[in-house]
């Protein structure tokens, strides 16, 4: 569809909700960052505590120069301040306040945290880096934002079609290739869920007892596979009126 074909008010407000909802998810990753982003292992190595061996392992897995910078940041308290700043930037993005500047700074900062420790490389952290970078390009502040309240020239009832399809393509790629990656012998036999589920902290008898059953691991494995492969087509499919 062209710009003129995008329904007035509908997609632009959808961008506003997307901006707020996804930023809340980003903040859930940033606020507990001492555990998630490697601050604790870095701190242990810096202080030479008993956890140093685990931190040393992370050191070998990561970029040594970046890791050493992380040690310096932890010693001086700068990393904690940067994480607090990332949280404040995320809040501004969710509110649509100085959106372009804040999302650009957030994307750069979060990507830096992500690169500090290669042992923390997770696909969902990588996705946050990608989506936050793409959001720099997307005009997600023209509705349901403080910027639109402050500046009437920013307000718009239309959303460019390219921005909508840009985010759709990114999410679709993640789901599709996540499904392709599951098409291997181990996943189709229920691994690693056969090992993860019995060791889960979830305890609610009799439901928690089912986690030890092999068929439950297979059910979860094949459900995850089908969700990943079919998510994008099902989300794009519009039933006839």
CSV table of C-alpha atoms in Angstrom, one decimal:
chain,number,residue,atom,x,y,z
A,1,UNK,CA,0.0,0.0,0.0
A,2,UNK,CA,1.0,3.6,-0.6
A,3,UNK,CA,1.0,6.3,2.1
A,4,UNK,CA,-2.4,7.4,1.0
A,5,UNK,CA,-3.8,3.9,1.4
A,6,UNK,CA,-2.8,3.6,5.1
A,7,UNK,CA,-6.0,4.1,7.1
A,8,UNK,CA,-6.1,7.5,8.8
A,9,UNK,CA,-5.4,7.5,12.5
A,10,UNK,CA,-5.3,3.7,12.8
A,11,UNK,CA,-1.7,2.8,11.9
A,12,UNK,CA,-0.2,6.0,13.5
A,13,UNK,CA,-1.9,5.3,16.8
A,14,UNK,CA,-0.7,1.7,16.5
A,15,UNK,CA,2.9,3.0,16.2
A,16,UNK,CA,2.3,5.0,19.4
A,17,UNK,CA,1.2,1.9,21.2
A,18,UNK,CA,4.0,-0.1,19.7
A,19,UNK,CA,6.5,2.5,21.0
A,20,UNK,CA,5.1,2.5,24.5
A,21,UNK,CA,4.7,-1.3,24.8
A,22,UNK,CA,8.0,-2.3,23.4
A,23,UNK,CA,9.9,0.3,25.5
A,24,UNK,CA,8.4,-1.2,28.6
A,25,UNK,CA,9.9,-4.6,27.5
A,26,UNK,CA,13.2,-2.8,26.9
A,27,UNK,CA,13.1,-1.4,30.4
A,28,UNK,CA,12.5,-4.9,31.8
A,29,UNK,CA,15.9,-5.8,30.3
A,30,UNK,CA,17.7,-2.6,31.4
A,31,UNK,CA,16.5,-2.2,35.0
A,32,UNK,CA,17.7,-5.6,36.3
A,33,UNK,CA,20.9,-5.1,34.2
A,34,UNK,CA,23.4,-5.9,37.0
A,35,UNK,CA,22.5,-9.5,36.6
A,36,UNK,CA,21.4,-9.6,32.9
A,37,UNK,CA,24.2,-7.5,31.3
A,38,UNK,CA,27.2,-8.9,33.1
A,39,UNK,CA,27.8,-6.2,35.8
A,40,UNK,CA,27.9,-8.9,38.6
A,41,UNK,CA,30.6,-11.0,36.8
A,42,UNK,CA,32.6,-7.9,35.9
A,43,UNK,CA,32.4,-6.7,39.5
A,44,UNK,CA,33.5,-10.0,40.8
A,45,UNK,CA,36.6,-10.0,38.6
A,46,UNK,CA,37.4,-6.4,39.5
A,47,UNK,CA,37.3,-7.2,43.2
A,48,UNK,CA,38.9,-10.6,42.9
A,49,UNK,CA,36.1,-12.4,44.7
A,50,UNK,CA,35.2,-16.0,44.7
A,51,UNK,CA,33.1,-15.6,41.7
A,52,UNK,CA,36.1,-14.5,39.7
A,53,UNK,CA,36.5,-17.8,38.0
A,54,UNK,CA,33.0,-17.4,36.3
A,55,UNK,CA,33.9,-13.9,35.4
A,56,UNK,CA,37.2,-15.0,33.9
A,57,UNK,CA,35.4,-17.5,31.7
A,58,UNK,CA,33.2,-14.7,30.5
A,59,UNK,CA,36.3,-12.7,29.8
A,60,UNK,CA,37.7,-15.3,27.4
A,61,UNK,CA,34.3,-15.6,25.7
A,62,UNK,CA,34.0,-11.8,25.2
A,63,UNK,CA,35.9,-9.0,23.6
A,64,UNK,CA,38.9,-8.5,25.9
A,65,UNK,CA,39.3,-4.7,25.3
A,66,UNK,CA,35.5,-4.1,25.7
A,67,UNK,CA,35.6,-6.3,28.8
A,68,UNK,CA,38.4,-4.3,30.4
A,69,UNK,CA,36.5,-1.1,29.7
A,70,UNK,CA,33.5,-2.7,31.5
A,71,UNK,CA,35.7,-3.4,34.5
A,72,UNK,CA,36.8,0.2,34.7
A,73,UNK,CA,33.2,1.4,34.4
A,74,UNK,CA,32.1,-0.9,37.2
A,75,UNK,CA,35.0,0.3,39.5
A,76,UNK,CA,34.1,3.9,39.0
A,77,UNK,CA,30.3,3.4,39.2
A,78,UNK,CA,29.9,4.7,35.7
A,79,UNK,CA,28.2,1.6,34.3
A,80,UNK,CA,25.5,1.8,37.0
A,81,UNK,CA,25.0,5.5,36.1
A,82,UNK,CA,24.8,4.6,32.4
A,83,UNK,CA,22.2,1.9,33.1
A,84,UNK,CA,20.1,4.5,35.0
A,85,UNK,CA,20.4,6.8,32.1
A,86,UNK,CA,19.3,4.1,29.7
A,87,UNK,CA,16.2,3.5,31.9
A,88,UNK,CA,15.4,7.3,31.8
A,89,UNK,CA,15.8,7.3,28.1
A,90,UNK,CA,13.5,4.3,27.7
A,91,UNK,CA,10.9,6.1,29.8
A,92,UNK,CA,11.2,9.2,27.5
A,93,UNK,CA,10.8,7.0,24.5
A,94,UNK,CA,7.7,5.3,26.0
A,95,UNK,CA,6.2,8.8,26.6
A,96,UNK,CA,7.2,10.1,23.3
A,97,UNK,CA,9.3,12.9,24.7
A,98,UNK,CA,12.2,14.0,22.6
A,99,UNK,CA,11.7,10.8,20.8
A,100,UNK,CA,14.3,10.9,18.0
A,101,UNK,CA,17.1,11.9,20.3
A,102,UNK,CA,16.2,9.5,23.1
A,103,UNK,CA,15.7,6.4,21.0
A,104,UNK,CA,19.0,7.0,19.2
A,105,UNK,CA,20.8,7.3,22.5
A,106,UNK,CA,19.0,4.3,23.9
A,107,UNK,CA,19.9,2.2,20.9
A,108,UNK,CA,23.6,3.1,21.1
A,109,UNK,CA,23.7,2.6,24.9
A,110,UNK,CA,21.9,-0.8,24.9
A,111,UNK,CA,24.0,-2.1,22.0
A,112,UNK,CA,27.1,-1.1,24.0
A,113,UNK,CA,25.9,-3.0,27.0
A,114,UNK,CA,25.1,-6.0,24.8
A,115,UNK,CA,28.6,-6.0,23.3
A,116,UNK,CA,30.4,-5.8,26.7
A,117,UNK,CA,30.1,-9.5,27.4
A,118,UNK,CA,29.8,-12.0,24.6
A,119,UNK,CA,28.7,-14.7,27.2
A,120,UNK,CA,25.5,-12.7,27.5
A,121,UNK,CA,24.7,-12.9,23.8
A,122,UNK,CA,21.0,-13.9,23.6
A,123,UNK,CA,18.7,-13.6,20.6
A,124,UNK,CA,16.2,-11.5,22.4
A,125,UNK,CA,18.8,-9.0,23.5
A,126,UNK,CA,20.0,-8.9,19.9
A,127,UNK,CA,16.5,-8.2,18.8
A,128,UNK,CA,16.2,-5.3,21.2
A,129,UNK,CA,19.3,-3.8,19.5
A,130,UNK,CA,17.8,-4.3,16.1
A,131,UNK,CA,14.3,-3.0,16.9
A,132,UNK,CA,15.6,0.0,18.9
A,133,UNK,CA,17.8,0.9,15.9
A,134,UNK,CA,15.0,0.6,13.4
A,135,UNK,CA,12.8,2.8,15.7
A,136,UNK,CA,15.2,5.7,15.0
A,137,UNK,CA,13.9,5.7,11.5
A,138,UNK,CA,10.2,5.1,12.3
A,139,UNK,CA,8.1,8.2,13.0
A,140,UNK,CA,6.5,6.6,16.1
A,141,UNK,CA,6.0,10.0,17.9
A,142,UNK,CA,3.4,11.6,15.7
A,143,UNK,CA,0.5,10.3,17.9
A,144,UNK,CA,0.0,9.4,21.5
A,145,UNK,CA,3.2,11.2,22.5
A,146,UNK,CA,4.3,14.3,24.4
A,147,UNK,CA,6.2,15.5,21.3
A,148,UNK,CA,2.9,15.6,19.4
A,149,UNK,CA,1.3,17.5,22.2
A,150,UNK,CA,4.2,20.0,22.3
A,151,UNK,CA,4.5,20.4,18.5
A,152,UNK,CA,1.4,20.5,16.4
A,153,UNK,CA,3.5,20.3,13.2
A,154,UNK,CA,4.5,16.7,14.2
A,155,UNK,CA,0.9,15.5,14.5
A,156,UNK,CA,-0.3,13.2,11.7
A,157,UNK,CA,-3.1,10.8,11.1
A,158,UNK,CA,-1.1,8.9,8.6
A,159,UNK,CA,1.8,6.5,8.9
A,160,UNK,CA,4.2,5.9,6.0
A,161,UNK,CA,3.6,2.4,4.7
A,162,UNK,CA,7.4,1.7,4.5
A,163,UNK,CA,7.8,2.2,8.3
A,164,UNK,CA,5.0,-0.3,9.0
A,165,UNK,CA,6.5,-2.9,6.7
A,166,UNK,CA,10.0,-2.3,8.0
A,167,UNK,CA,9.0,-3.4,11.5
A,168,UNK,CA,6.8,-6.2,10.2
A,169,UNK,CA,9.7,-7.6,8.1
A,170,UNK,CA,12.1,-7.5,11.1
A,171,UNK,CA,9.6,-9.4,13.4
A,172,UNK,CA,8.8,-11.8,10.6
A,173,UNK,CA,12.4,-12.6,10.0
A,174,UNK,CA,13.0,-13.3,13.7
A,175,UNK,CA,10.1,-15.7,13.9
A,176,UNK,CA,10.8,-17.5,10.6
A,177,UNK,CA,14.5,-18.1,11.1
A,178,UNK,CA,13.8,-19.0,14.8
A,179,UNK,CA,11.5,-21.8,13.3
A,180,UNK,CA,14.1,-22.8,10.7
A,181,UNK,CA,16.8,-23.1,13.5
A,182,UNK,CA,14.4,-25.5,15.3
A,183,UNK,CA,14.3,-27.9,12.4
A,184,UNK,CA,17.1,-30.2,13.7
A,185,UNK,CA,17.2,-33.7,15.1
A,186,UNK,CA,17.6,-32.6,18.8
A,187,UNK,CA,14.7,-30.1,18.8
A,188,UNK,CA,12.4,-32.6,17.1
A,189,UNK,CA,13.2,-35.1,19.8
A,190,UNK,CA,12.3,-32.6,22.5
A,191,UNK,CA,15.7,-31.4,23.5
A,192,UNK,CA,16.8,-29.2,25.3
A,193,UNK,CA,13.3,-28.9,26.9
A,194,UNK,CA,13.6,-32.5,28.1
A,195,UNK,CA,16.4,-31.3,30.3
A,196,UNK,CA,15.2,-27.8,31.1
A,197,UNK,CA,11.6,-28.5,32.1
A,198,UNK,CA,12.4,-31.0,34.9
A,199,UNK,CA,14.9,-28.5,36.4
A,200,UNK,CA,12.4,-25.6,36.3
A,201,UNK,CA,11.7,-23.6,39.5
A,202,UNK,CA,8.0,-23.8,38.6
A,203,UNK,CA,6.1,-25.6,41.4
A,204,UNK,CA,2.4,-26.0,41.3
A,205,UNK,CA,1.3,-29.6,41.7
A,206,UNK,CA,0.0,-31.4,39.8
A,207,UNK,CA,1.0,-29.2,36.9
A,208,UNK,CA,4.7,-29.1,37.9
A,209,UNK,CA,4.7,-32.9,37.9
A,210,UNK,CA,3.9,-32.9,34.2
A,211,UNK,CA,7.2,-31.2,33.4
A,212,UNK,CA,8.9,-34.5,34.0
A,213,UNK,CA,6.9,-36.2,31.3
A,214,UNK,CA,8.6,-36.6,27.9
A,215,UNK,CA,5.4,-35.9,25.9
A,216,UNK,CA,5.2,-32.5,27.5
A,217,UNK,CA,8.6,-31.6,26.3
A,218,UNK,CA,7.6,-32.8,22.8
A,219,UNK,CA,4.4,-30.7,23.0
A,220,UNK,CA,6.3,-27.6,23.9
A,221,UNK,CA,8.9,-28.2,21.3
A,222,UNK,CA,6.5,-28.7,18.4
A,223,UNK,CA,4.3,-25.9,19.6
A,224,UNK,CA,7.2,-23.5,19.6
A,225,UNK,CA,8.3,-24.7,16.1
A,226,UNK,CA,4.8,-24.2,14.7
A,227,UNK,CA,4.4,-20.8,16.3
A,228,UNK,CA,7.7,-19.6,14.9
A,229,UNK,CA,7.0,-20.8,11.4
A,230,UNK,CA,3.4,-19.7,11.2
A,231,UNK,CA,3.5,-16.5,13.3
A,232,UNK,CA,4.2,-14.1,10.4
A,233,UNK,CA,1.7,-15.6,7.9
A,234,UNK,CA,-1.0,-15.7,10.5
A,235,UNK,CA,-0.4,-12.1,11.7
A,236,UNK,CA,-0.5,-10.9,8.1
A,237,UNK,CA,-3.5,-12.9,7.1
A,238,UNK,CA,-6.7,-10.9,7.3
A,239,UNK,CA,-10.0,-12.9,7.3
A,240,UNK,CA,-12.6,-11.8,4.8
A,241,UNK,CA,-15.3,-9.5,6.2
